[in-house]
mmCIF file of C-alpha atoms in Angstrom:
data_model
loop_
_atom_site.group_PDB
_atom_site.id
_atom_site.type_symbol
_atom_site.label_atom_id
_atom_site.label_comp_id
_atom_site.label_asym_id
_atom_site.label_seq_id
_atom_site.Cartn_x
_atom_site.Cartn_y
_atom_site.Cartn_z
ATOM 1 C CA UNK A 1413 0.000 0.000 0.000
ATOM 2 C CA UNK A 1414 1.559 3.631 -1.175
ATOM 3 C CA UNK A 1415 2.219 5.209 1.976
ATOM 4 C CA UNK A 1416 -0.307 8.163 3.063
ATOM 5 C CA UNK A 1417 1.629 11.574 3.200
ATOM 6 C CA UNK A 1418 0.250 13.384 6.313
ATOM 7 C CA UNK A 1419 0.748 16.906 7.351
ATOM 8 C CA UNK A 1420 -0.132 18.154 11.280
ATOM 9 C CA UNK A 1421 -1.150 21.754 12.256
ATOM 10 C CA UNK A 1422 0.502 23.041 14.795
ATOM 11 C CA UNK A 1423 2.941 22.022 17.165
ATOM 12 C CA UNK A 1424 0.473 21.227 19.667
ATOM 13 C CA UNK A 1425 2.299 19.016 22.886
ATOM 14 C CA UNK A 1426 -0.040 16.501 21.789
ATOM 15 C CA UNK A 1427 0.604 16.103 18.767
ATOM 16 C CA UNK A 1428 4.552 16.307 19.400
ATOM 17 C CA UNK A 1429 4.294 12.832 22.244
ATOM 18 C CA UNK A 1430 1.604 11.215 20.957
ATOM 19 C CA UNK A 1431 0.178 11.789 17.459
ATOM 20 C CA UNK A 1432 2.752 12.904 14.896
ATOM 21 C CA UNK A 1433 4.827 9.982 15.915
ATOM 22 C CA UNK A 1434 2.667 7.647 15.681
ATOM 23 C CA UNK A 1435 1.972 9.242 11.974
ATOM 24 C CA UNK A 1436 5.787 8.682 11.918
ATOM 25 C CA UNK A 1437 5.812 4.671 12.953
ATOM 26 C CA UNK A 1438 2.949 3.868 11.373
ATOM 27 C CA UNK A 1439 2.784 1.475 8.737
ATOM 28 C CA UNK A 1440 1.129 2.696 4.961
ATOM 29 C CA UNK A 1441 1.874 6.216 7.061
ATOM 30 C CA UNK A 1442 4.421 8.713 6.141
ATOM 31 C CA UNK A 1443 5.054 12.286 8.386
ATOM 32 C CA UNK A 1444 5.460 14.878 5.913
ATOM 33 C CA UNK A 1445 5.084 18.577 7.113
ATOM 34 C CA UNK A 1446 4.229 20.395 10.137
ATOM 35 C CA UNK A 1447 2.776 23.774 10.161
ATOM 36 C CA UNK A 1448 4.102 25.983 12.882
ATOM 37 C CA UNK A 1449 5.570 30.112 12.700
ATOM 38 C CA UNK A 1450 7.700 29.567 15.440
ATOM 39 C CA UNK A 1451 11.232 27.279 14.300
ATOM 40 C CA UNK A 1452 11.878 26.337 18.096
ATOM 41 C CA UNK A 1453 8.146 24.368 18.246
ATOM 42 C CA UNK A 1454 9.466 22.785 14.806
ATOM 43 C CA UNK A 1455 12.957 21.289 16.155
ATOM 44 C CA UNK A 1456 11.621 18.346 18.672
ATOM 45 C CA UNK A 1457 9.386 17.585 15.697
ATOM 46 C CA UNK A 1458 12.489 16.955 13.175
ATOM 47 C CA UNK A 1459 14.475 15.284 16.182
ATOM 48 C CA UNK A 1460 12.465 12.003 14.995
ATOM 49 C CA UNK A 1461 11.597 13.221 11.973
ATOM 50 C CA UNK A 1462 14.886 14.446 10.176
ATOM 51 C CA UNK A 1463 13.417 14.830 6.960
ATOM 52 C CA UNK A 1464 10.720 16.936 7.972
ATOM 53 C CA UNK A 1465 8.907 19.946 5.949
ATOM 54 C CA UNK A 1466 7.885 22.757 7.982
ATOM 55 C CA UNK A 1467 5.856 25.103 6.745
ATOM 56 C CA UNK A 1468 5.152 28.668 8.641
ATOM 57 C CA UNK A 1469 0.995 29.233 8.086
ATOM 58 C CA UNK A 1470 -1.723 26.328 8.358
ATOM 59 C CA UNK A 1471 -2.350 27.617 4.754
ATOM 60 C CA UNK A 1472 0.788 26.892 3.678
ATOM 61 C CA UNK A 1473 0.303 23.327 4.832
ATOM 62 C CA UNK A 1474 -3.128 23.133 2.908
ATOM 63 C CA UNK A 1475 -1.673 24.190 0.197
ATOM 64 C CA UNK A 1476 1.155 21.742 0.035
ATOM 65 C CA UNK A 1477 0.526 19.531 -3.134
ATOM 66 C CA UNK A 1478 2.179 16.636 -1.516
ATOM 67 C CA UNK A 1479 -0.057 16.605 1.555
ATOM 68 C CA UNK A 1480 -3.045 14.223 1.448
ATOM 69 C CA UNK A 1481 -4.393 13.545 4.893
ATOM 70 C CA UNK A 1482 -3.730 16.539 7.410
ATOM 71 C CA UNK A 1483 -4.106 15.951 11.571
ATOM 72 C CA UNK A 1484 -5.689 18.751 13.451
ATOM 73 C CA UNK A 1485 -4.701 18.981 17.311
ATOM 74 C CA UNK A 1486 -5.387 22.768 17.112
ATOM 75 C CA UNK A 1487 -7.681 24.323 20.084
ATOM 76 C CA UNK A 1488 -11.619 23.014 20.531
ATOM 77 C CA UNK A 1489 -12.801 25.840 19.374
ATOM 78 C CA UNK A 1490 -11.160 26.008 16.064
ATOM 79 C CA UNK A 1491 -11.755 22.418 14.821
ATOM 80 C CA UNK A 1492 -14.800 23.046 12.761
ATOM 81 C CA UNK A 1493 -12.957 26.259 10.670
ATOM 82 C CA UNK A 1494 -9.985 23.966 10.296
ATOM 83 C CA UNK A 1495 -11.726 20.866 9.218
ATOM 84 C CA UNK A 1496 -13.462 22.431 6.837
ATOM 85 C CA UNK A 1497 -10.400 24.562 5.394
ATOM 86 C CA UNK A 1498 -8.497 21.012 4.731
ATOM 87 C CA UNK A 1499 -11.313 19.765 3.125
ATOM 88 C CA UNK A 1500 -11.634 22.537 0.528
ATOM 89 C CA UNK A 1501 -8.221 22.155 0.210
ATOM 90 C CA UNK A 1502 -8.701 18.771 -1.016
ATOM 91 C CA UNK A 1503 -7.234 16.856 2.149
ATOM 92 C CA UNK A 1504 -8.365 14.024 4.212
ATOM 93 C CA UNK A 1505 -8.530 14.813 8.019
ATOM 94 C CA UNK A 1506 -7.917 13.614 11.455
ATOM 95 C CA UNK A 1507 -9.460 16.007 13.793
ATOM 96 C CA UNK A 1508 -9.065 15.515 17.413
ATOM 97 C CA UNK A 1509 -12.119 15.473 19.332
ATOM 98 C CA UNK A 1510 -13.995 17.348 20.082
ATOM 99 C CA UNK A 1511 -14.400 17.906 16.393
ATOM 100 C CA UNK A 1512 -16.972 20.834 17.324
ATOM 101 C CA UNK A 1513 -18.465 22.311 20.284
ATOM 102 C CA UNK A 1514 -22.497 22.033 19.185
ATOM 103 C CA UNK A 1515 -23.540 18.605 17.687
ATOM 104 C CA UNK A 1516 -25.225 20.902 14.753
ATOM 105 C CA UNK A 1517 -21.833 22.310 13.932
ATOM 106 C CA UNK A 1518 -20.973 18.861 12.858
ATOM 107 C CA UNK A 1519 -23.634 18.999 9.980
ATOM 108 C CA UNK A 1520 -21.278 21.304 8.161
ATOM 109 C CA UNK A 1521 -18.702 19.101 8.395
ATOM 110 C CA UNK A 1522 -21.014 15.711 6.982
ATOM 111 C CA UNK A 1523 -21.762 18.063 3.988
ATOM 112 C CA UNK A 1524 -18.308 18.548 3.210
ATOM 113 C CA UNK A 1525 -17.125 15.179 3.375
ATOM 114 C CA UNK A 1526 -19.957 13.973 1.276
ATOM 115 C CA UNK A 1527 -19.432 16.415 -1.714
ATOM 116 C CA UNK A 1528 -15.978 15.961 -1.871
ATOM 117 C CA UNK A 1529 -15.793 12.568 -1.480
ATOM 118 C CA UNK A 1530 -12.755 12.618 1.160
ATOM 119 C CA UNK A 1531 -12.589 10.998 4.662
ATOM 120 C CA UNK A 1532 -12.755 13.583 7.543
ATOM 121 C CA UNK A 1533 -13.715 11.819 11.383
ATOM 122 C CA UNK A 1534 -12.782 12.196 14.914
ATOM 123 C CA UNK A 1535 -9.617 11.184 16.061
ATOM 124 C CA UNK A 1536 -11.380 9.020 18.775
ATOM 125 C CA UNK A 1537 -8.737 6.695 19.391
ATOM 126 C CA UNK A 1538 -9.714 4.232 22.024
ATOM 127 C CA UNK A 1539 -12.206 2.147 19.234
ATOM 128 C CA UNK A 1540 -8.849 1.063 17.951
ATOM 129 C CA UNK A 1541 -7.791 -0.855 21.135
ATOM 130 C CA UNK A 1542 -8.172 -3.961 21.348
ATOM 131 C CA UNK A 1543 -9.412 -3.546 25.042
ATOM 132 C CA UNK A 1544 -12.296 -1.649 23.783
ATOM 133 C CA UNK A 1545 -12.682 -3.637 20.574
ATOM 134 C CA UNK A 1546 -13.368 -7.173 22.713
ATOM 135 C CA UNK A 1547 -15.197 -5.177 25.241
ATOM 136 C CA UNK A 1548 -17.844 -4.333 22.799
ATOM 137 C CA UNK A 1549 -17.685 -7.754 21.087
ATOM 138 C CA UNK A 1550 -18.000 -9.526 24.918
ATOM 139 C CA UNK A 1551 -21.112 -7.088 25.052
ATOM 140 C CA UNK A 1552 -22.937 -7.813 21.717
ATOM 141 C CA UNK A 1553 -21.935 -11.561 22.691
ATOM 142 C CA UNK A 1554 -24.336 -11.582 25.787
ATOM 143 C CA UNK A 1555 -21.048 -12.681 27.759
ATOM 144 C CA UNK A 1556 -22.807 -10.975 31.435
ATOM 145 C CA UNK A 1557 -26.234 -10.606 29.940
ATOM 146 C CA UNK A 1558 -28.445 -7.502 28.997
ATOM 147 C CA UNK A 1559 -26.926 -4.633 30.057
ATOM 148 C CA UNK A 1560 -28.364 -3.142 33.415
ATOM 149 C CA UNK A 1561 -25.747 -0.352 33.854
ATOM 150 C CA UNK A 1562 -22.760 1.165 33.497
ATOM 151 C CA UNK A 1563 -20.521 2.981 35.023
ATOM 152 C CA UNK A 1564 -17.780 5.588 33.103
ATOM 153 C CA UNK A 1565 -14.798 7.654 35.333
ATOM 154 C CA UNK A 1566 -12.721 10.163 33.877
ATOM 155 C CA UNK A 1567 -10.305 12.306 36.337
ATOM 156 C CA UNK A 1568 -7.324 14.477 36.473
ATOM 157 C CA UNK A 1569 -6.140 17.218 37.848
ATOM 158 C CA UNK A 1570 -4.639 20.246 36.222
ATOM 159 C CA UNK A 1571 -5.231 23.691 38.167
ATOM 160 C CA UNK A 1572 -1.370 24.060 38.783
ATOM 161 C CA UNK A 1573 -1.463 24.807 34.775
ATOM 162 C CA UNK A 1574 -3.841 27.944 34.519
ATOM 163 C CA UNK A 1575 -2.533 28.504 31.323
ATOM 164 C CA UNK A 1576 -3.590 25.147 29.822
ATOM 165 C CA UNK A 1577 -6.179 25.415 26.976
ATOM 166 C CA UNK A 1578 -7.973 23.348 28.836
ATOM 167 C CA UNK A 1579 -8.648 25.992 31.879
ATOM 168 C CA UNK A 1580 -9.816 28.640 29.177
ATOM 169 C CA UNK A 1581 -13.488 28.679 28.606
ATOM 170 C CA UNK A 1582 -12.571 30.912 24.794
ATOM 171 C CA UNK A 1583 -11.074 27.291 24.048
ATOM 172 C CA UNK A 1584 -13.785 25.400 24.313
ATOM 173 C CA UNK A 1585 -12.213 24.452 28.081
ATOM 174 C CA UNK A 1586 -13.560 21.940 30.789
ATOM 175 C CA UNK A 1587 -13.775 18.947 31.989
ATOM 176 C CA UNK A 1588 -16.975 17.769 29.418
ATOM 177 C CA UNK A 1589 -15.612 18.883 26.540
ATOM 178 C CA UNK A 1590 -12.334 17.514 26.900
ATOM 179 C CA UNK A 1591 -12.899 14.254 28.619
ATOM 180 C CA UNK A 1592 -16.499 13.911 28.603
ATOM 181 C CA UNK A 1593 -15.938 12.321 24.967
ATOM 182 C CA UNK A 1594 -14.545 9.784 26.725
ATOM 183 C CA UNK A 1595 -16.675 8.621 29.051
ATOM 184 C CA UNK A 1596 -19.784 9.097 27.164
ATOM 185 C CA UNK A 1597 -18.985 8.132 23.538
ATOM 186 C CA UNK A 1598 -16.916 4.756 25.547
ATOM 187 C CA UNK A 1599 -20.840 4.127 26.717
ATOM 188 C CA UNK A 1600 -22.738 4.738 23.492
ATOM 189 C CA UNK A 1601 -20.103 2.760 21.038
ATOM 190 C CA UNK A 1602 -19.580 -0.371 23.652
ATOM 191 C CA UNK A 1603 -23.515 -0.907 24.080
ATOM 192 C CA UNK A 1604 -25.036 0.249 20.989
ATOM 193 C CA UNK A 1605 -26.624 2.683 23.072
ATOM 194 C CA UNK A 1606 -28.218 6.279 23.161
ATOM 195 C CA UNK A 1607 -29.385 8.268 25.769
ATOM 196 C CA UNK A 1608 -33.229 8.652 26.649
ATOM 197 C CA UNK A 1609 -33.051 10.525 30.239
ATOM 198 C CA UNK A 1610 -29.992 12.725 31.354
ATOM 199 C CA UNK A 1611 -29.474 14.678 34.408
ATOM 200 C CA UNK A 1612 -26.242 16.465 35.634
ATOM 201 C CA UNK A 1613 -24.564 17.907 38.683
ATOM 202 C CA UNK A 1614 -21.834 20.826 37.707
ATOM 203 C CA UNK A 1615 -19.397 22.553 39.018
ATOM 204 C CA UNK A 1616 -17.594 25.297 37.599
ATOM 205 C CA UNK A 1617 -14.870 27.688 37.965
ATOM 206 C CA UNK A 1618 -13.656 31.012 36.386
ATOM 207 C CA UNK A 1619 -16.578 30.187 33.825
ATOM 208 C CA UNK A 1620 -15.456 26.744 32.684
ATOM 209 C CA UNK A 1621 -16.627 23.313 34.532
ATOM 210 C CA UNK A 1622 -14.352 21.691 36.589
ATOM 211 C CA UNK A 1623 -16.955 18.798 37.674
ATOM 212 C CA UNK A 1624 -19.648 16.958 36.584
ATOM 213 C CA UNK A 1625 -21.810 13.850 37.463
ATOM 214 C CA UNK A 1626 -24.073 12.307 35.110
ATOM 215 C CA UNK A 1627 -26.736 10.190 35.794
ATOM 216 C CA UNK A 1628 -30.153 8.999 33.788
ATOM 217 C CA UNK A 1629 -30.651 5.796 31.551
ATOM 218 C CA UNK A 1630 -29.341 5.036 27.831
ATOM 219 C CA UNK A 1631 -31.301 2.601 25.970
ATOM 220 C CA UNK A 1632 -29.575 -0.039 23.111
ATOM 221 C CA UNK A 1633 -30.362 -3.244 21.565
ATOM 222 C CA UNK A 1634 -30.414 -4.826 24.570
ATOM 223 C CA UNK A 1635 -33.156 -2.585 26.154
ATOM 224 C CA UNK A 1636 -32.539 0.030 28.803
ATOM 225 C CA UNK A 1637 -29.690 0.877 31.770
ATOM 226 C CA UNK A 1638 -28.755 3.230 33.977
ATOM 227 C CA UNK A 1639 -26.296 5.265 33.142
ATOM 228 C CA UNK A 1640 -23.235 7.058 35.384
ATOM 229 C CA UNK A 1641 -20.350 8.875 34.500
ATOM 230 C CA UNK A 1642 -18.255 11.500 36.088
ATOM 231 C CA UNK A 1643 -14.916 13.712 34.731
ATOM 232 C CA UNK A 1644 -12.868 15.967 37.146
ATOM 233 C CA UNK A 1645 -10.016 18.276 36.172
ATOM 234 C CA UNK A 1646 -9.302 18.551 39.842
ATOM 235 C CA UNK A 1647 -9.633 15.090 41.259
ATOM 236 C CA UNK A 1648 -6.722 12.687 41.538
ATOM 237 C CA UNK A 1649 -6.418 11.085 38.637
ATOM 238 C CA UNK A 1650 -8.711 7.906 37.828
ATOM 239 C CA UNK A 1651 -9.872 5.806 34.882
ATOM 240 C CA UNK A 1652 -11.910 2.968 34.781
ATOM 241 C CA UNK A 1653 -15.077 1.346 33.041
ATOM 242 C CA UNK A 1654 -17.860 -0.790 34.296
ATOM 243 C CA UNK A 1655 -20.763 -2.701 32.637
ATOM 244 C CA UNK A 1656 -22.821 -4.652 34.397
ATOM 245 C CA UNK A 1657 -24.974 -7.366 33.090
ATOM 246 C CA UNK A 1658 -27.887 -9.620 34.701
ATOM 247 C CA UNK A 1659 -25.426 -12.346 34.290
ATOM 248 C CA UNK A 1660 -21.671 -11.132 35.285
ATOM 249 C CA UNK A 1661 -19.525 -7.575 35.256
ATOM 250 C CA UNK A 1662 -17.006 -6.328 32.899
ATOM 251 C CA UNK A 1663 -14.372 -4.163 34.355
ATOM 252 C CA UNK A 1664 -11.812 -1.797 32.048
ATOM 253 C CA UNK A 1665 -8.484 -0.388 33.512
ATOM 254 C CA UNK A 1666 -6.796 2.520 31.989
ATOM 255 C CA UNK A 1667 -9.603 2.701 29.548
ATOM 256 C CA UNK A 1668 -8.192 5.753 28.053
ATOM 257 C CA UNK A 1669 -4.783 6.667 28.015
ATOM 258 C CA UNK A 1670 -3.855 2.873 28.068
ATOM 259 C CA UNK A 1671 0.031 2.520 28.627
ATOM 260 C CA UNK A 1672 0.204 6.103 30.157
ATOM 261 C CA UNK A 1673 -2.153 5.927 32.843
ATOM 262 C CA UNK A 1674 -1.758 2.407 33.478
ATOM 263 C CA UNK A 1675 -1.439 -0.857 31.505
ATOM 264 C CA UNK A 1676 -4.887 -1.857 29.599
ATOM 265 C CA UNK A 1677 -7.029 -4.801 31.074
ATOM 266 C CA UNK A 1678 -10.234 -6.412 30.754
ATOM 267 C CA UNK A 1679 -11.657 -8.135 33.920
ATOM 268 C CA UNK A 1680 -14.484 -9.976 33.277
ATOM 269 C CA UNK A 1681 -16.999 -11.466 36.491
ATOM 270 C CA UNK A 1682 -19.601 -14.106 36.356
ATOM 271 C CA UNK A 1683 -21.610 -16.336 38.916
ATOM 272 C CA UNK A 1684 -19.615 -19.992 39.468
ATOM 273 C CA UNK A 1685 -16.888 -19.318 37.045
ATOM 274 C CA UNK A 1686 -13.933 -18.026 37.321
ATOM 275 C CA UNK A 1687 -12.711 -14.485 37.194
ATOM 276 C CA UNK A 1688 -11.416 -13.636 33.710
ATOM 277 C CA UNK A 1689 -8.683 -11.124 32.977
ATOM 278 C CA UNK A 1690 -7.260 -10.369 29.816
ATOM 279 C CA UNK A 1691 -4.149 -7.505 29.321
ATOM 280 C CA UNK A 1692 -3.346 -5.465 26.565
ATOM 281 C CA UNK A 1693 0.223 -4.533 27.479
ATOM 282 C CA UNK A 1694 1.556 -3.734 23.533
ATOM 283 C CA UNK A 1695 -1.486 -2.321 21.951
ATOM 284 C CA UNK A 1696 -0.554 1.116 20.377
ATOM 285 C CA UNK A 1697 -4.059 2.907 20.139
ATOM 286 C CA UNK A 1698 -2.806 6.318 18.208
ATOM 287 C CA UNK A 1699 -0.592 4.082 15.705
ATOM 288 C CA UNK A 1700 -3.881 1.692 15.185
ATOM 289 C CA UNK A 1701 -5.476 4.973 14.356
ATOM 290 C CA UNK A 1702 -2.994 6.370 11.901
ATOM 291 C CA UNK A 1703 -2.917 2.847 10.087
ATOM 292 C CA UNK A 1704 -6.871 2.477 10.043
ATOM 293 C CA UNK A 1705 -7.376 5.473 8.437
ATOM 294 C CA UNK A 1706 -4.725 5.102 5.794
ATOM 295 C CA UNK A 1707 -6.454 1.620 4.991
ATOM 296 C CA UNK A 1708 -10.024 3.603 4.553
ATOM 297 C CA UNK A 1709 -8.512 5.798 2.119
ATOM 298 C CA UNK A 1710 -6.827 3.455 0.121
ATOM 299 C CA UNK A 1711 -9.005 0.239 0.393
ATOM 300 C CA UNK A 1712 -12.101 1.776 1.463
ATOM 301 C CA UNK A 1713 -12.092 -0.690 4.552
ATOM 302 C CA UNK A 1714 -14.495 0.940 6.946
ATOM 303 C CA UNK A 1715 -13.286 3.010 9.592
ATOM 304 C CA UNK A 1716 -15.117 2.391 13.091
ATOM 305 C CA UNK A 1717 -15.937 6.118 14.006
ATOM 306 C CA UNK A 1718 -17.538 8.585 11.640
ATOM 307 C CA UNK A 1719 -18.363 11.734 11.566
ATOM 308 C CA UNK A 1720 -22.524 10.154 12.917
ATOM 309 C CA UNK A 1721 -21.113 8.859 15.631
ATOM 310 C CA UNK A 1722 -19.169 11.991 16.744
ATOM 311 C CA UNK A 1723 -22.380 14.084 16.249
ATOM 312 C CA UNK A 1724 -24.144 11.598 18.674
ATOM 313 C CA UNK A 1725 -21.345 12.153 21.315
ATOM 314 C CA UNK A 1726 -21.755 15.768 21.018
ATOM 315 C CA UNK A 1727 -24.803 15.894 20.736
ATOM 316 C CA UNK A 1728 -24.966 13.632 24.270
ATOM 317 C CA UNK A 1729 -22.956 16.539 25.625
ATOM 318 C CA UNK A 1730 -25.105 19.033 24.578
ATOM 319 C CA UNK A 1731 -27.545 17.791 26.678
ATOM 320 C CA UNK A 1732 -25.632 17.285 29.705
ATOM 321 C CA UNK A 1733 -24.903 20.909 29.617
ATOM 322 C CA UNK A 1734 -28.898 21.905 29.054
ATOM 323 C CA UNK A 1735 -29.543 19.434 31.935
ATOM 324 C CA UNK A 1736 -27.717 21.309 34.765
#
């Protein structure tokens, strides 16, 4: 397969530990350009990336002939403007979530992908783990039953960092928009699941929310659950995942950042049998990404998270925040 030219805007931390190296080690996968004004943000890039074009204006980038899929770790609130731009530009994108701040905003972004016939998603990495991948599968299999609820934690804490996008409410900042991705699109794409009742508890600071609880019931193939989920930017950190079926429990450690926060595993609970624990020590979610979406493009294989299923996240957060 002809390797997949990429080109990242802006030298965004993320996208400097996590993302453009993975575009770098991935196979069919080949890290291009980066678009940055500033040469300092450029040099850890080309550190593992000797060969690297830089170019000084996003524009530039777009404009790059050679470029066909671009990344976007750019601020929340510019993710729509951006998207959009590569797609006019003729480029398939990676856009990390969330890829807008109003689930309607996301219409504009469908549109464009259908008329020019390009891929454009959410980089919503963790449906290319294999923890979450046999998760779901253990799910649809009936492994602990029907579904009777579920339980999603998401926590961190940043305030030492006041300067962090994510502590800026003209960034799209707080603790739902950043994790609550997470914990609520982990629900809806494990079950099969959407949301019919949604409460929340907030609490905010300097504008932005800090904390928030989530309770009501989701309802999926396998009929209805209630539904809780929490995220924190000033908790202790925490991560974890539980479903729990009429028959048995599924547990999932570092469901997110698996290998940072803590090595992946699936614990699995039933009545008279015994516990079940499966670990996901290698799995490299962000290269599985890269290499998925490479194989879309030039096989058309389908990629498991569109631009649908990122409206249905967003548009889950929407209501959280019209629920407080």
């Amino acid at each position: 397969m002809k390797p997949v030219n990429w080109g990242v805007l802006g030298a965004a931390k993320f996208a400097r530990e996590h993302m453009a190296r993975a575009i770098h080690e991935a196979e069919g996968a080949r890290f291009h350009a980066l678009a940055t004004s500033d040469p300092r943000k450029a040099a850890p890039f080309s550190a593992f990336c000797p060969d690297l074009k830089v170019h000084n204006s996003y524009d530039a980038l777009l404009a790059d002939p050679d470029i066909e899929a671009v990344y976007i770790p750019l601020p929340n609130h510019l993710h729509v403007e951006w998207t959009l731009k590569a797609l006019e530009a003729g480029k398939h994108v990676l856009t990390e979530k969330p890829i807008a701040m109003q689930a309607d905003e996301i219409d504009a972004l469908i549109a464009a992908r259908d008329r020019t016939g390009l891929m454009a998603t959410e980089a919503y990495m963790i449906v290319h783990h294999p923890q979450w991948q046999r998760a779901r599968t253990l799910i649809a299999e009936g492994a602990i039953g029907r579904i009777l609820h579920a339980d999603a934690h998401f926590s961190y804490d940043n305030r030492s960092d006041p300067g962090n996008i994510r502590n800026r409410p003209e960034t799209g900042g707080g603790s739902i928009p950043d994790i609550g991705v997470y914990t609520y699109g982990s629900a809806r794409w494990a079950t099969g699941a959407e949301p019919v009742a949604l409460d929340a508890q907030i609490t905010r600071e300097n504008g932005f929310d800090v904390f928030a609880r989530v309770f009501g019931e989701m309802e999926g193939p396998g009929g209805r659950f209630t539904y809780h989920a929490m995220t924190s930017m000033r908790l202790f950190p925490r991560q974890e995942v539980v479903f729990q079926g009429e028959t048995g429990l599924i547990r999932l450690t570092a469901p997110f950042n698996a290998g940072l926060f803590g090595e992946a595993q699936l614990h699995m609970f039933r009545q008279d049998r015994a516990d079940h624990i499966e670990r996901f020590p290698g799995a490299r979610q962000y290269r599985n990404q890269v290499e998925a979406f490479g194989r879309s493009i030039r096989q058309g294989t389908p990629y498991p998270w569109t631009l649908e299923d990122a409206k249905g996240t967003q548009a889950m957060i929407d209501r959280v925040l019209a629920a407080e």
